[in-house]
mmCIF file with all atom_site columns, N, CA and C in Angstrom:
data_model
loop_
_atom_site.group_PDB
_atom_site.id
_atom_site.type_symbol
_atom_site.label_atom_id
_atom_site.label_alt_id
_atom_site.label_comp_id
_atom_site.label_asym_id
_atom_site.label_entity_id
_atom_site.label_seq_id
_atom_site.pdbx_PDB_ins_code
_atom_site.Cartn_x
_atom_site.Cartn_y
_atom_site.Cartn_z
_atom_site.occupancy
_atom_site.B_iso_or_equiv
_atom_site.pdbx_formal_charge
_atom_site.auth_seq_id
_atom_site.auth_comp_id
_atom_site.auth_asym_id
_atom_site.auth_atom_id
_atom_site.pdbx_PDB_model_num
ATOM 1   N N  . UNK A 1 1  ? -11.823 28.876 39.978 1.00 0.00 ? 1  UNK A N  1
ATOM 2   C CA . UNK A 1 1  ? -10.959 27.941 40.657 1.00 0.00 ? 1  UNK A CA 1
ATOM 3   C C  . UNK A 1 1  ? -11.751 27.112 41.658 1.00 0.00 ? 1  UNK A C  1
ATOM 4   N N  . UNK A 1 2  ? -12.926 26.699 41.267 1.00 0.00 ? 2  UNK A N  1
ATOM 5   C CA . UNK A 1 2  ? -13.781 25.936 42.151 1.00 0.00 ? 2  UNK A CA 1
ATOM 6   C C  . UNK A 1 2  ? -13.686 24.447 41.824 1.00 0.00 ? 2  UNK A C  1
ATOM 7   N N  . UNK A 1 3  ? -13.776 23.639 42.854 1.00 0.00 ? 3  UNK A N  1
ATOM 8   C CA . UNK A 1 3  ? -13.728 22.195 42.692 1.00 0.00 ? 3  UNK A CA 1
ATOM 9   C C  . UNK A 1 3  ? -15.137 21.644 42.883 1.00 0.00 ? 3  UNK A C  1
ATOM 10  N N  . UNK A 1 4  ? -15.635 20.816 41.944 1.00 0.00 ? 4  UNK A N  1
ATOM 11  C CA . UNK A 1 4  ? -16.974 20.266 42.102 1.00 0.00 ? 4  UNK A CA 1
ATOM 12  C C  . UNK A 1 4  ? -17.136 19.518 43.428 1.00 0.00 ? 4  UNK A C  1
ATOM 13  N N  . UNK A 1 5  ? -18.256 19.755 44.109 1.00 0.00 ? 5  UNK A N  1
ATOM 14  C CA . UNK A 1 5  ? -18.520 19.079 45.364 1.00 0.00 ? 5  UNK A CA 1
ATOM 15  C C  . UNK A 1 5  ? -17.861 19.708 46.569 1.00 0.00 ? 5  UNK A C  1
ATOM 16  N N  . UNK A 1 6  ? -17.081 20.736 46.366 1.00 0.00 ? 6  UNK A N  1
ATOM 17  C CA . UNK A 1 6  ? -16.399 21.411 47.470 1.00 0.00 ? 6  UNK A CA 1
ATOM 18  C C  . UNK A 1 6  ? -16.945 22.830 47.598 1.00 0.00 ? 6  UNK A C  1
ATOM 19  N N  . UNK A 1 7  ? -16.906 23.363 48.806 1.00 0.00 ? 7  UNK A N  1
ATOM 20  C CA . UNK A 1 7  ? -17.416 24.695 49.085 1.00 0.00 ? 7  UNK A CA 1
ATOM 21  C C  . UNK A 1 7  ? -16.240 25.622 49.379 1.00 0.00 ? 7  UNK A C  1
ATOM 22  N N  . UNK A 1 8  ? -16.113 26.758 48.633 1.00 0.00 ? 8  UNK A N  1
ATOM 23  C CA . UNK A 1 8  ? -15.046 27.704 48.955 1.00 0.00 ? 8  UNK A CA 1
ATOM 24  C C  . UNK A 1 8  ? -15.343 28.376 50.304 1.00 0.00 ? 8  UNK A C  1
ATOM 25  N N  . UNK A 1 9  ? -14.386 28.322 51.216 1.00 0.00 ? 9  UNK A N  1
ATOM 26  C CA . UNK A 1 9  ? -14.561 28.844 52.563 1.00 0.00 ? 9  UNK A CA 1
ATOM 27  C C  . UNK A 1 9  ? -13.407 29.770 52.905 1.00 0.00 ? 9  UNK A C  1
ATOM 28  N N  . UNK A 1 10 ? -13.716 30.915 53.530 1.00 0.00 ? 10 UNK A N  1
ATOM 29  C CA . UNK A 1 10 ? -12.679 31.831 53.993 1.00 0.00 ? 10 UNK A CA 1
ATOM 30  C C  . UNK A 1 10 ? -12.088 31.292 55.287 1.00 0.00 ? 10 UNK A C  1
ATOM 31  N N  . UNK A 1 11 ? -10.761 31.190 55.340 1.00 0.00 ? 11 UNK A N  1
ATOM 32  C CA . UNK A 1 11 ? -10.073 30.707 56.539 1.00 0.00 ? 11 UNK A CA 1
ATOM 33  C C  . UNK A 1 11 ? -8.930  31.647 56.884 1.00 0.00 ? 11 UNK A C  1
ATOM 34  N N  . UNK A 1 12 ? -8.598  31.730 58.152 1.00 0.00 ? 12 UNK A N  1
ATOM 35  C CA . UNK A 1 12 ? -7.445  32.495 58.603 1.00 0.00 ? 12 UNK A CA 1
ATOM 36  C C  . UNK A 1 12 ? -6.271  31.525 58.656 1.00 0.00 ? 12 UNK A C  1
ATOM 37  N N  . UNK A 1 13 ? -5.162  31.922 58.040 1.00 0.00 ? 13 UNK A N  1
ATOM 38  C CA . UNK A 1 13 ? -3.997  31.039 57.987 1.00 0.00 ? 13 UNK A CA 1
ATOM 39  C C  . UNK A 1 13 ? -2.757  31.755 58.520 1.00 0.00 ? 13 UNK A C  1
ATOM 40  N N  . UNK A 1 14 ? -1.758  30.945 58.852 1.00 0.00 ? 14 UNK A N  1
ATOM 41  C CA . UNK A 1 14 ? -0.438  31.449 59.194 1.00 0.00 ? 14 UNK A CA 1
ATOM 42  C C  . UNK A 1 14 ? 0.586   30.455 58.659 1.00 0.00 ? 14 UNK A C  1
ATOM 43  N N  . UNK A 1 15 ? 1.829   30.613 59.020 1.00 0.00 ? 15 UNK A N  1
ATOM 44  C CA . UNK A 1 15 ? 2.875   29.732 58.491 1.00 0.00 ? 15 UNK A CA 1
ATOM 45  C C  . UNK A 1 15 ? 2.652   28.274 58.887 1.00 0.00 ? 15 UNK A C  1
ATOM 46  N N  . UNK A 1 16 ? 1.967   28.041 59.989 1.00 0.00 ? 16 UNK A N  1
ATOM 47  C CA . UNK A 1 16 ? 1.727   26.664 60.436 1.00 0.00 ? 16 UNK A CA 1
ATOM 48  C C  . UNK A 1 16 ? 0.525   26.015 59.770 1.00 0.00 ? 16 UNK A C  1
ATOM 49  N N  . UNK A 1 17 ? -0.421  26.809 59.263 1.00 0.00 ? 17 UNK A N  1
ATOM 50  C CA . UNK A 1 17 ? -1.674  26.232 58.786 1.00 0.00 ? 17 UNK A CA 1
ATOM 51  C C  . UNK A 1 17 ? -1.902  26.374 57.282 1.00 0.00 ? 17 UNK A C  1
ATOM 52  N N  . UNK A 1 18 ? -1.051  27.114 56.572 1.00 0.00 ? 18 UNK A N  1
ATOM 53  C CA . UNK A 1 18 ? -1.224  27.272 55.125 1.00 0.00 ? 18 UNK A CA 1
ATOM 54  C C  . UNK A 1 18 ? -1.086  25.906 54.448 1.00 0.00 ? 18 UNK A C  1
ATOM 55  N N  . UNK A 1 19 ? -1.889  25.685 53.393 1.00 0.00 ? 19 UNK A N  1
ATOM 56  C CA . UNK A 1 19 ? -1.873  24.409 52.682 1.00 0.00 ? 19 UNK A CA 1
ATOM 57  C C  . UNK A 1 19 ? -1.784  24.647 51.182 1.00 0.00 ? 19 UNK A C  1
ATOM 58  N N  . UNK A 1 20 ? -1.217  23.679 50.466 1.00 0.00 ? 20 UNK A N  1
ATOM 59  C CA . UNK A 1 20 ? -1.269  23.726 49.012 1.00 0.00 ? 20 UNK A CA 1
ATOM 60  C C  . UNK A 1 20 ? -2.740  23.717 48.613 1.00 0.00 ? 20 UNK A C  1
ATOM 61  N N  . UNK A 1 21 ? -3.080  24.526 47.637 1.00 0.00 ? 21 UNK A N  1
ATOM 62  C CA . UNK A 1 21 ? -4.467  24.636 47.207 1.00 0.00 ? 21 UNK A CA 1
ATOM 63  C C  . UNK A 1 21 ? -5.167  25.850 47.778 1.00 0.00 ? 21 UNK A C  1
ATOM 64  N N  . UNK A 1 22 ? -4.600  26.471 48.833 1.00 0.00 ? 22 UNK A N  1
ATOM 65  C CA . UNK A 1 22 ? -5.176  27.694 49.371 1.00 0.00 ? 22 UNK A CA 1
ATOM 66  C C  . UNK A 1 22 ? -5.045  28.802 48.321 1.00 0.00 ? 22 UNK A C  1
ATOM 67  N N  . UNK A 1 23 ? -6.009  29.701 48.301 1.00 0.00 ? 23 UNK A N  1
ATOM 68  C CA . UNK A 1 23 ? -5.971  30.845 47.395 1.00 0.00 ? 23 UNK A CA 1
ATOM 69  C C  . UNK A 1 23 ? -5.857  32.093 48.250 1.00 0.00 ? 23 UNK A C  1
ATOM 70  N N  . UNK A 1 24 ? -4.758  32.823 48.081 1.00 0.00 ? 24 UNK A N  1
ATOM 71  C CA . UNK A 1 24 ? -4.484  34.022 48.859 1.00 0.00 ? 24 UNK A CA 1
ATOM 72  C C  . UNK A 1 24 ? -4.554  35.213 47.916 1.00 0.00 ? 24 UNK A C  1
ATOM 73  N N  . UNK A 1 25 ? -5.293  36.249 48.303 1.00 0.00 ? 25 UNK A N  1
ATOM 74  C CA . UNK A 1 25 ? -5.394  37.437 47.471 1.00 0.00 ? 25 UNK A CA 1
ATOM 75  C C  . UNK A 1 25 ? -4.336  38.438 47.909 1.00 0.00 ? 25 UNK A C  1
ATOM 76  N N  . UNK A 1 26 ? -3.472  38.821 46.970 1.00 0.00 ? 26 UNK A N  1
ATOM 77  C CA . UNK A 1 26 ? -2.408  39.782 47.223 1.00 0.00 ? 26 UNK A CA 1
ATOM 78  C C  . UNK A 1 26 ? -2.532  40.883 46.175 1.00 0.00 ? 26 UNK A C  1
ATOM 79  N N  . UNK A 1 27 ? -2.714  42.112 46.623 1.00 0.00 ? 27 UNK A N  1
ATOM 80  C CA . UNK A 1 27 ? -2.839  43.226 45.688 1.00 0.00 ? 27 UNK A CA 1
ATOM 81  C C  . UNK A 1 27 ? -4.041  43.084 44.760 1.00 0.00 ? 27 UNK A C  1
ATOM 82  N N  . UNK A 1 28 ? -5.096  42.454 45.255 1.00 0.00 ? 28 UNK A N  1
ATOM 83  C CA . UNK A 1 28 ? -6.295  42.267 44.453 1.00 0.00 ? 28 UNK A CA 1
ATOM 84  C C  . UNK A 1 28 ? -6.239  41.094 43.489 1.00 0.00 ? 28 UNK A C  1
ATOM 85  N N  . UNK A 1 29 ? -5.133  40.354 43.494 1.00 0.00 ? 29 UNK A N  1
ATOM 86  C CA . UNK A 1 29 ? -4.973  39.190 42.610 1.00 0.00 ? 29 UNK A CA 1
ATOM 87  C C  . UNK A 1 29 ? -5.049  37.908 43.411 1.00 0.00 ? 29 UNK A C  1
ATOM 88  N N  . UNK A 1 30 ? -5.929  36.982 43.024 1.00 0.00 ? 30 UNK A N  1
ATOM 89  C CA . UNK A 1 30 ? -5.971  35.683 43.711 1.00 0.00 ? 30 UNK A CA 1
ATOM 90  C C  . UNK A 1 30 ? -4.794  34.819 43.266 1.00 0.00 ? 30 UNK A C  1
ATOM 91  N N  . UNK A 1 31 ? -4.037  34.315 44.225 1.00 0.00 ? 31 UNK A N  1
ATOM 92  C CA . UNK A 1 31 ? -2.859  33.500 43.933 1.00 0.00 ? 31 UNK A CA 1
ATOM 93  C C  . UNK A 1 31 ? -3.027  32.119 44.555 1.00 0.00 ? 31 UNK A C  1
ATOM 94  N N  . UNK A 1 32 ? -2.878  31.077 43.741 1.00 0.00 ? 32 UNK A N  1
ATOM 95  C CA . UNK A 1 32 ? -3.052  29.689 44.164 1.00 0.00 ? 32 UNK A CA 1
ATOM 96  C C  . UNK A 1 32 ? -1.727  29.117 44.650 1.00 0.00 ? 32 UNK A C  1
ATOM 97  N N  . UNK A 1 33 ? -1.684  28.654 45.899 1.00 0.00 ? 33 UNK A N  1
ATOM 98  C CA . UNK A 1 33 ? -0.476  28.057 46.485 1.00 0.00 ? 33 UNK A CA 1
ATOM 99  C C  . UNK A 1 33 ? -0.289  26.660 45.894 1.00 0.00 ? 33 UNK A C  1
ATOM 100 N N  . UNK A 1 34 ? 0.885   26.438 45.238 1.00 0.00 ? 34 UNK A N  1
ATOM 101 C CA . UNK A 1 34 ? 1.141   25.122 44.653 1.00 0.00 ? 34 UNK A CA 1
ATOM 102 C C  . UNK A 1 34 ? 2.295   24.387 45.334 1.00 0.00 ? 34 UNK A C  1
ATOM 103 N N  . UNK A 1 35 ? 3.115   25.114 46.120 1.00 0.00 ? 35 UNK A N  1
ATOM 104 C CA . UNK A 1 35 ? 4.246   24.459 46.788 1.00 0.00 ? 35 UNK A CA 1
ATOM 105 C C  . UNK A 1 35 ? 4.578   25.214 48.059 1.00 0.00 ? 35 UNK A C  1
ATOM 106 N N  . UNK A 1 36 ? 4.980   24.478 49.087 1.00 0.00 ? 36 UNK A N  1
ATOM 107 C CA . UNK A 1 36 ? 5.366   25.056 50.373 1.00 0.00 ? 36 UNK A CA 1
ATOM 108 C C  . UNK A 1 36 ? 6.725   24.523 50.773 1.00 0.00 ? 36 UNK A C  1
ATOM 109 N N  . UNK A 1 37 ? 7.568   25.427 51.289 1.00 0.00 ? 37 UNK A N  1
ATOM 110 C CA . UNK A 1 37 ? 8.884   25.027 51.783 1.00 0.00 ? 37 UNK A CA 1
ATOM 111 C C  . UNK A 1 37 ? 9.046   25.548 53.195 1.00 0.00 ? 37 UNK A C  1
ATOM 112 N N  . UNK A 1 38 ? 9.377   24.644 54.136 1.00 0.00 ? 38 UNK A N  1
ATOM 113 C CA . UNK A 1 38 ? 9.621   25.037 55.525 1.00 0.00 ? 38 UNK A CA 1
ATOM 114 C C  . UNK A 1 38 ? 11.002  25.675 55.605 1.00 0.00 ? 38 UNK A C  1
ATOM 115 N N  . UNK A 1 39 ? 11.086  26.851 56.238 1.00 0.00 ? 39 UNK A N  1
ATOM 116 C CA . UNK A 1 39 ? 12.353  27.546 56.418 1.00 0.00 ? 39 UNK A CA 1
ATOM 117 C C  . UNK A 1 39 ? 12.705  27.604 57.903 1.00 0.00 ? 39 UNK A C  1
ATOM 118 N N  . UNK A 1 40 ? 13.930  27.979 58.194 1.00 0.00 ? 40 UNK A N  1
ATOM 119 C CA . UNK A 1 40 ? 14.341  28.044 59.596 1.00 0.00 ? 40 UNK A CA 1
ATOM 120 C C  . UNK A 1 40 ? 13.525  29.106 60.328 1.00 0.00 ? 40 UNK A C  1
ATOM 121 N N  . UNK A 1 41 ? 13.366  28.914 61.591 1.00 0.00 ? 41 UNK A N  1
ATOM 122 C CA . UNK A 1 41 ? 12.611  29.862 62.405 1.00 0.00 ? 41 UNK A CA 1
ATOM 123 C C  . UNK A 1 41 ? 11.107  29.713 62.247 1.00 0.00 ? 41 UNK A C  1
ATOM 124 N N  . UNK A 1 42 ? 10.664  28.645 61.581 1.00 0.00 ? 42 UNK A N  1
ATOM 125 C CA . UNK A 1 42 ? 9.238   28.408 61.426 1.00 0.00 ? 42 UNK A CA 1
ATOM 126 C C  . UNK A 1 42 ? 8.604   29.142 60.257 1.00 0.00 ? 42 UNK A C  1
ATOM 127 N N  . UNK A 1 43 ? 9.408   29.883 59.496 1.00 0.00 ? 43 UNK A N  1
ATOM 128 C CA . UNK A 1 43 ? 8.859   30.599 58.346 1.00 0.00 ? 43 UNK A CA 1
ATOM 129 C C  . UNK A 1 43 ? 8.484   29.622 57.239 1.00 0.00 ? 43 UNK A C  1
ATOM 130 N N  . UNK A 1 44 ? 7.618   30.053 56.328 1.00 0.00 ? 44 UNK A N  1
ATOM 131 C CA . UNK A 1 44 ? 7.188   29.231 55.194 1.00 0.00 ? 44 UNK A CA 1
ATOM 132 C C  . UNK A 1 44 ? 7.352   30.030 53.910 1.00 0.00 ? 44 UNK A C  1
ATOM 133 N N  . UNK A 1 45 ? 7.857   29.346 52.900 1.00 0.00 ? 45 UNK A N  1
ATOM 134 C CA . UNK A 1 45 ? 7.979   29.930 51.559 1.00 0.00 ? 45 UNK A CA 1
ATOM 135 C C  . UNK A 1 45 ? 6.868   29.324 50.720 1.00 0.00 ? 45 UNK A C  1
ATOM 136 N N  . UNK A 1 46 ? 5.992   30.188 50.188 1.00 0.00 ? 46 UNK A N  1
ATOM 137 C CA . UNK A 1 46 ? 4.882   29.736 49.359 1.00 0.00 ? 46 UNK A CA 1
ATOM 138 C C  . UNK A 1 46 ? 5.189   30.049 47.901 1.00 0.00 ? 46 UNK A C  1
ATOM 139 N N  . UNK A 1 47 ? 5.031   29.062 47.041 1.00 0.00 ? 47 UNK A N  1
ATOM 140 C CA . UNK A 1 47 ? 5.161   29.297 45.607 1.00 0.00 ? 47 UNK A CA 1
ATOM 141 C C  . UNK A 1 47 ? 3.765   29.215 45.012 1.00 0.00 ? 47 UNK A C  1
ATOM 142 N N  . UNK A 1 48 ? 3.451   30.204 44.170 1.00 0.00 ? 48 UNK A N  1
ATOM 143 C CA . UNK A 1 48 ? 2.131   30.288 43.575 1.00 0.00 ? 48 UNK A CA 1
ATOM 144 C C  . UNK A 1 48 ? 2.149   29.774 42.146 1.00 0.00 ? 48 UNK A C  1
ATOM 145 N N  . UNK A 1 49 ? 0.981   29.402 41.638 1.00 0.00 ? 49 UNK A N  1
ATOM 146 C CA . UNK A 1 49 ? 0.819   28.902 40.272 1.00 0.00 ? 49 UNK A CA 1
ATOM 147 C C  . UNK A 1 49 ? 1.389   29.890 39.256 1.00 0.00 ? 49 UNK A C  1
ATOM 148 N N  . UNK A 1 50 ? 1.303   31.175 39.561 1.00 0.00 ? 50 UNK A N  1
ATOM 149 C CA . UNK A 1 50 ? 1.778   32.227 38.653 1.00 0.00 ? 50 UNK A CA 1
ATOM 150 C C  . UNK A 1 50 ? 3.304   32.316 38.605 1.00 0.00 ? 50 UNK A C  1
ATOM 151 N N  . UNK A 1 51 ? 3.992   31.598 39.522 1.00 0.00 ? 51 UNK A N  1
ATOM 152 C CA . UNK A 1 51 ? 5.450   31.639 39.578 1.00 0.00 ? 51 UNK A CA 1
ATOM 153 C C  . UNK A 1 51 ? 5.971   32.580 40.647 1.00 0.00 ? 51 UNK A C  1
ATOM 154 N N  . UNK A 1 52 ? 5.089   33.360 41.224 1.00 0.00 ? 52 UNK A N  1
ATOM 155 C CA . UNK A 1 52 ? 5.506   34.284 42.276 1.00 0.00 ? 52 UNK A CA 1
ATOM 156 C C  . UNK A 1 52 ? 5.772   33.523 43.568 1.00 0.00 ? 52 UNK A C  1
ATOM 157 N N  . UNK A 1 53 ? 6.551   34.140 44.446 1.00 0.00 ? 53 UNK A N  1
ATOM 158 C CA . UNK A 1 53 ? 6.934   33.519 45.710 1.00 0.00 ? 53 UNK A CA 1
ATOM 159 C C  . UNK A 1 53 ? 6.689   34.518 46.829 1.00 0.00 ? 53 UNK A C  1
ATOM 160 N N  . UNK A 1 54 ? 6.196   34.013 47.957 1.00 0.00 ? 54 UNK A N  1
ATOM 161 C CA . UNK A 1 54 ? 5.977   34.842 49.140 1.00 0.00 ? 54 UNK A CA 1
ATOM 162 C C  . UNK A 1 54 ? 6.454   34.056 50.350 1.00 0.00 ? 54 UNK A C  1
ATOM 163 N N  . UNK A 1 55 ? 7.248   34.703 51.201 1.00 0.00 ? 55 UNK A N  1
ATOM 164 C CA . UNK A 1 55 ? 7.700   34.086 52.439 1.00 0.00 ? 55 UNK A CA 1
ATOM 165 C C  . UNK A 1 55 ? 6.980   34.755 53.589 1.00 0.00 ? 55 UNK A C  1
ATOM 166 N N  . UNK A 1 56 ? 6.405   33.945 54.488 1.00 0.00 ? 56 UNK A N  1
ATOM 167 C CA . UNK A 1 56 ? 5.719   34.510 55.639 1.00 0.00 ? 56 UNK A CA 1
ATOM 168 C C  . UNK A 1 56 ? 6.369   34.042 56.932 1.00 0.00 ? 56 UNK A C  1
ATOM 169 N N  . UNK A 1 57 ? 6.365   34.922 57.897 1.00 0.00 ? 57 UNK A N  1
ATOM 170 C CA . UNK A 1 57 ? 6.909   34.682 59.223 1.00 0.00 ? 57 UNK A CA 1
ATOM 171 C C  . UNK A 1 57 ? 5.868   33.921 60.044 1.00 0.00 ? 57 UNK A C  1
ATOM 172 N N  . UNK A 1 58 ? 6.275   33.346 61.140 1.00 0.00 ? 58 UNK A N  1
ATOM 173 C CA . UNK A 1 58 ? 5.360   32.559 61.969 1.00 0.00 ? 58 UNK A CA 1
ATOM 174 C C  . UNK A 1 58 ? 4.209   33.393 62.535 1.00 0.00 ? 58 UNK A C  1
ATOM 175 N N  . UNK A 1 59 ? 4.403   34.694 62.668 1.00 0.00 ? 59 UNK A N  1
ATOM 176 C CA . UNK A 1 59 ? 3.358   35.548 63.246 1.00 0.00 ? 59 UNK A CA 1
ATOM 177 C C  . UNK A 1 59 ? 2.505   36.236 62.186 1.00 0.00 ? 59 UNK A C  1
ATOM 178 N N  . UNK A 1 60 ? 2.780   35.992 60.911 1.00 0.00 ? 60 UNK A N  1
ATOM 179 C CA . UNK A 1 60 ? 1.980   36.575 59.836 1.00 0.00 ? 60 UNK A CA 1
ATOM 180 C C  . UNK A 1 60 ? 0.624   35.890 59.792 1.00 0.00 ? 60 UNK A C  1
ATOM 181 N N  . UNK A 1 61 ? -0.442  36.692 59.729 1.00 0.00 ? 61 UNK A N  1
ATOM 182 C CA . UNK A 1 61 ? -1.796  36.152 59.654 1.00 0.00 ? 61 UNK A CA 1
ATOM 183 C C  . UNK A 1 61 ? -2.428  36.658 58.359 1.00 0.00 ? 61 UNK A C  1
ATOM 184 N N  . UNK A 1 62 ? -2.956  35.740 57.557 1.00 0.00 ? 62 UNK A N  1
ATOM 185 C CA . UNK A 1 62 ? -3.584  36.074 56.277 1.00 0.00 ? 62 UNK A CA 1
ATOM 186 C C  . UNK A 1 62 ? -4.954  35.408 56.199 1.00 0.00 ? 62 UNK A C  1
ATOM 187 N N  . UNK A 1 63 ? -5.769  35.899 55.277 1.00 0.00 ? 63 UNK A N  1
ATOM 188 C CA . UNK A 1 63 ? -7.044  35.255 54.988 1.00 0.00 ? 63 UNK A CA 1
ATOM 189 C C  . UNK A 1 63 ? -6.912  34.568 53.644 1.00 0.00 ? 63 UNK A C  1
ATOM 190 N N  . UNK A 1 64 ? -7.386  33.336 53.563 1.00 0.00 ? 64 UNK A N  1
ATOM 191 C CA . UNK A 1 64 ? -7.302  32.566 52.322 1.00 0.00 ? 64 UNK A CA 1
ATOM 192 C C  . UNK A 1 64 ? -8.656  31.926 52.038 1.00 0.00 ? 64 UNK A C  1
ATOM 193 N N  . UNK A 1 65 ? -8.821  31.496 50.804 1.00 0.00 ? 65 UNK A N  1
ATOM 194 C CA . UNK A 1 65 ? -9.989  30.719 50.426 1.00 0.00 ? 65 UNK A CA 1
ATOM 195 C C  . UNK A 1 65 ? -9.525  29.284 50.282 1.00 0.00 ? 65 UNK A C  1
ATOM 196 N N  . UNK A 1 66 ? -10.254 28.380 50.929 1.00 0.00 ? 66 UNK A N  1
ATOM 197 C CA . UNK A 1 66 ? -9.903  26.965 50.900 1.00 0.00 ? 66 UNK A CA 1
ATOM 198 C C  . UNK A 1 66 ? -11.131 26.174 50.447 1.00 0.00 ? 66 UNK A C  1
ATOM 199 N N  . UNK A 1 67 ? -10.921 25.186 49.597 1.00 0.00 ? 67 UNK A N  1
ATOM 200 C CA . UNK A 1 67 ? -12.017 24.330 49.135 1.00 0.00 ? 67 UNK A CA 1
ATOM 201 C C  . UNK A 1 67 ? -12.272 23.272 50.199 1.00 0.00 ? 67 UNK A C  1
ATOM 202 N N  . UNK A 1 68 ? -13.428 23.337 50.849 1.00 0.00 ? 68 UNK A N  1
ATOM 203 C CA . UNK A 1 68 ? -13.764 22.411 51.928 1.00 0.00 ? 68 UNK A CA 1
ATOM 204 C C  . UNK A 1 68 ? -14.917 21.512 51.518 1.00 0.00 ? 68 UNK A C  1
ATOM 205 N N  . UNK A 1 69 ? -14.876 20.288 51.985 1.00 0.00 ? 69 UNK A N  1
ATOM 206 C CA . UNK A 1 69 ? -15.977 19.358 51.732 1.00 0.00 ? 69 UNK A CA 1
ATOM 207 C C  . UNK A 1 69 ? -17.187 19.821 52.540 1.00 0.00 ? 69 UNK A C  1
ATOM 208 N N  . UNK A 1 70 ? -18.375 19.739 51.950 1.00 0.00 ? 70 UNK A N  1
ATOM 209 C CA . UNK A 1 70 ? -19.563 20.149 52.696 1.00 0.00 ? 70 UNK A CA 1
ATOM 210 C C  . UNK A 1 70 ? -19.812 19.224 53.876 1.00 0.00 ? 70 UNK A C  1
ATOM 211 N N  . UNK A 1 71 ? -20.394 19.791 54.935 1.00 0.00 ? 71 UNK A N  1
ATOM 212 C CA . UNK A 1 71 ? -20.719 18.982 56.115 1.00 0.00 ? 71 UNK A CA 1
ATOM 213 C C  . UNK A 1 71 ? -21.803 17.983 55.745 1.00 0.00 ? 71 UNK A C  1
ATOM 214 N N  . UNK A 1 72 ? -21.638 16.763 56.201 1.00 0.00 ? 72 UNK A N  1
ATOM 215 C CA . UNK A 1 72 ? -22.638 15.733 55.913 1.00 0.00 ? 72 UNK A CA 1
ATOM 216 C C  . UNK A 1 72 ? -23.766 15.835 56.926 1.00 0.00 ? 72 UNK A C  1
ATOM 217 N N  . UNK A 1 73 ? -24.951 15.712 56.411 1.00 0.00 ? 73 UNK A N  1
ATOM 218 C CA . UNK A 1 73 ? -26.119 15.699 57.276 1.00 0.00 ? 73 UNK A CA 1
ATOM 219 C C  . UNK A 1 73 ? -26.476 14.254 57.584 1.00 0.00 ? 73 UNK A C  1
ATOM 220 N N  . UNK A 1 74 ? -26.887 13.970 58.810 1.00 0.00 ? 74 UNK A N  1
ATOM 221 C CA . UNK A 1 74 ? -27.288 12.596 59.110 1.00 0.00 ? 74 UNK A CA 1
ATOM 222 C C  . UNK A 1 74 ? -28.535 12.232 58.324 1.00 0.00 ? 74 UNK A C  1
ATOM 223 N N  . UNK A 1 75 ? -28.591 11.010 57.838 1.00 0.00 ? 75 UNK A N  1
ATOM 224 C CA . UNK A 1 75 ? -29.753 10.544 57.095 1.00 0.00 ? 75 UNK A CA 1
ATOM 225 C C  . UNK A 1 75 ? -30.897 10.284 58.057 1.00 0.00 ? 75 UNK A C  1
ATOM 226 N N  . UNK A 1 76 ? -32.074 10.679 57.627 1.00 0.00 ? 76 UNK A N  1
ATOM 227 C CA . UNK A 1 76 ? -33.266 10.398 58.437 1.00 0.00 ? 76 UNK A CA 1
ATOM 228 C C  . UNK A 1 76 ? -34.142 9.433  57.680 1.00 0.00 ? 76 UNK A C  1
ATOM 229 N N  . UNK A 1 77 ? -34.474 8.375  58.331 1.00 0.00 ? 77 UNK A N  1
ATOM 230 C CA . UNK A 1 77 ? -35.359 7.389  57.692 1.00 0.00 ? 77 UNK A CA 1
ATOM 231 C C  . UNK A 1 77 ? -36.802 7.827  57.932 1.00 0.00 ? 77 UNK A C  1
ATOM 232 N N  . UNK A 1 78 ? -37.573 7.737  56.891 1.00 0.00 ? 78 UNK A N  1
ATOM 233 C CA . UNK A 1 78 ? -38.987 8.050  57.028 1.00 0.00 ? 78 UNK A CA 1
ATOM 234 C C  . UNK A 1 78 ? -39.702 6.852  57.636 1.00 0.00 ? 78 UNK A C  1
ATOM 235 N N  . UNK A 1 79 ? -40.658 7.148  58.443 1.00 0.00 ? 79 UNK A N  1
ATOM 236 C CA . UNK A 1 79 ? -41.425 6.058  59.067 1.00 0.00 ? 79 UNK A CA 1
ATOM 237 C C  . UNK A 1 79 ? -42.195 5.300  58.015 1.00 0.00 ? 79 UNK A C  1
ATOM 238 N N  . UNK A 1 80 ? -42.184 4.010  58.143 1.00 0.00 ? 80 UNK A N  1
ATOM 239 C CA . UNK A 1 80 ? -42.904 3.163  57.220 1.00 0.00 ? 80 UNK A CA 1
ATOM 240 C C  . UNK A 1 80 ? -42.119 2.839  55.950 1.00 0.00 ? 80 UNK A C  1
ATOM 241 N N  . UNK A 1 81 ? -40.895 3.361  55.863 1.00 0.00 ? 81 UNK A N  1
ATOM 242 C CA . UNK A 1 81 ? -40.103 3.111  54.655 1.00 0.00 ? 81 UNK A CA 1
ATOM 243 C C  . UNK A 1 81 ? -39.139 1.987  54.876 1.00 0.00 ? 81 UNK A C  1
#
C-alpha cells in the first residue's frame, strides 16, 4: 500500500487528526481508512476499505501509517557552475 514518491511514516492519531488514507493496524490486520464521518461529541466513525467500521472517541489515541511527502533539501549550487 505504498505510494510512489511518498514515505510511509508512523503517526499518532486521534478523532481530530485521523485522515482518509491512514492505515491503522487492528488485530494484526492493516486497515485503510477510506471514509470519515463526524459524530456528536467529537467522535469519528472510520470506514475501512475492507468494509469494516470503527468509531473512536475524542480521547482515543492510535498509531497509524501515513504516506508523507519527503522533506525537500535546499539546492546547493556548485561554485563555478
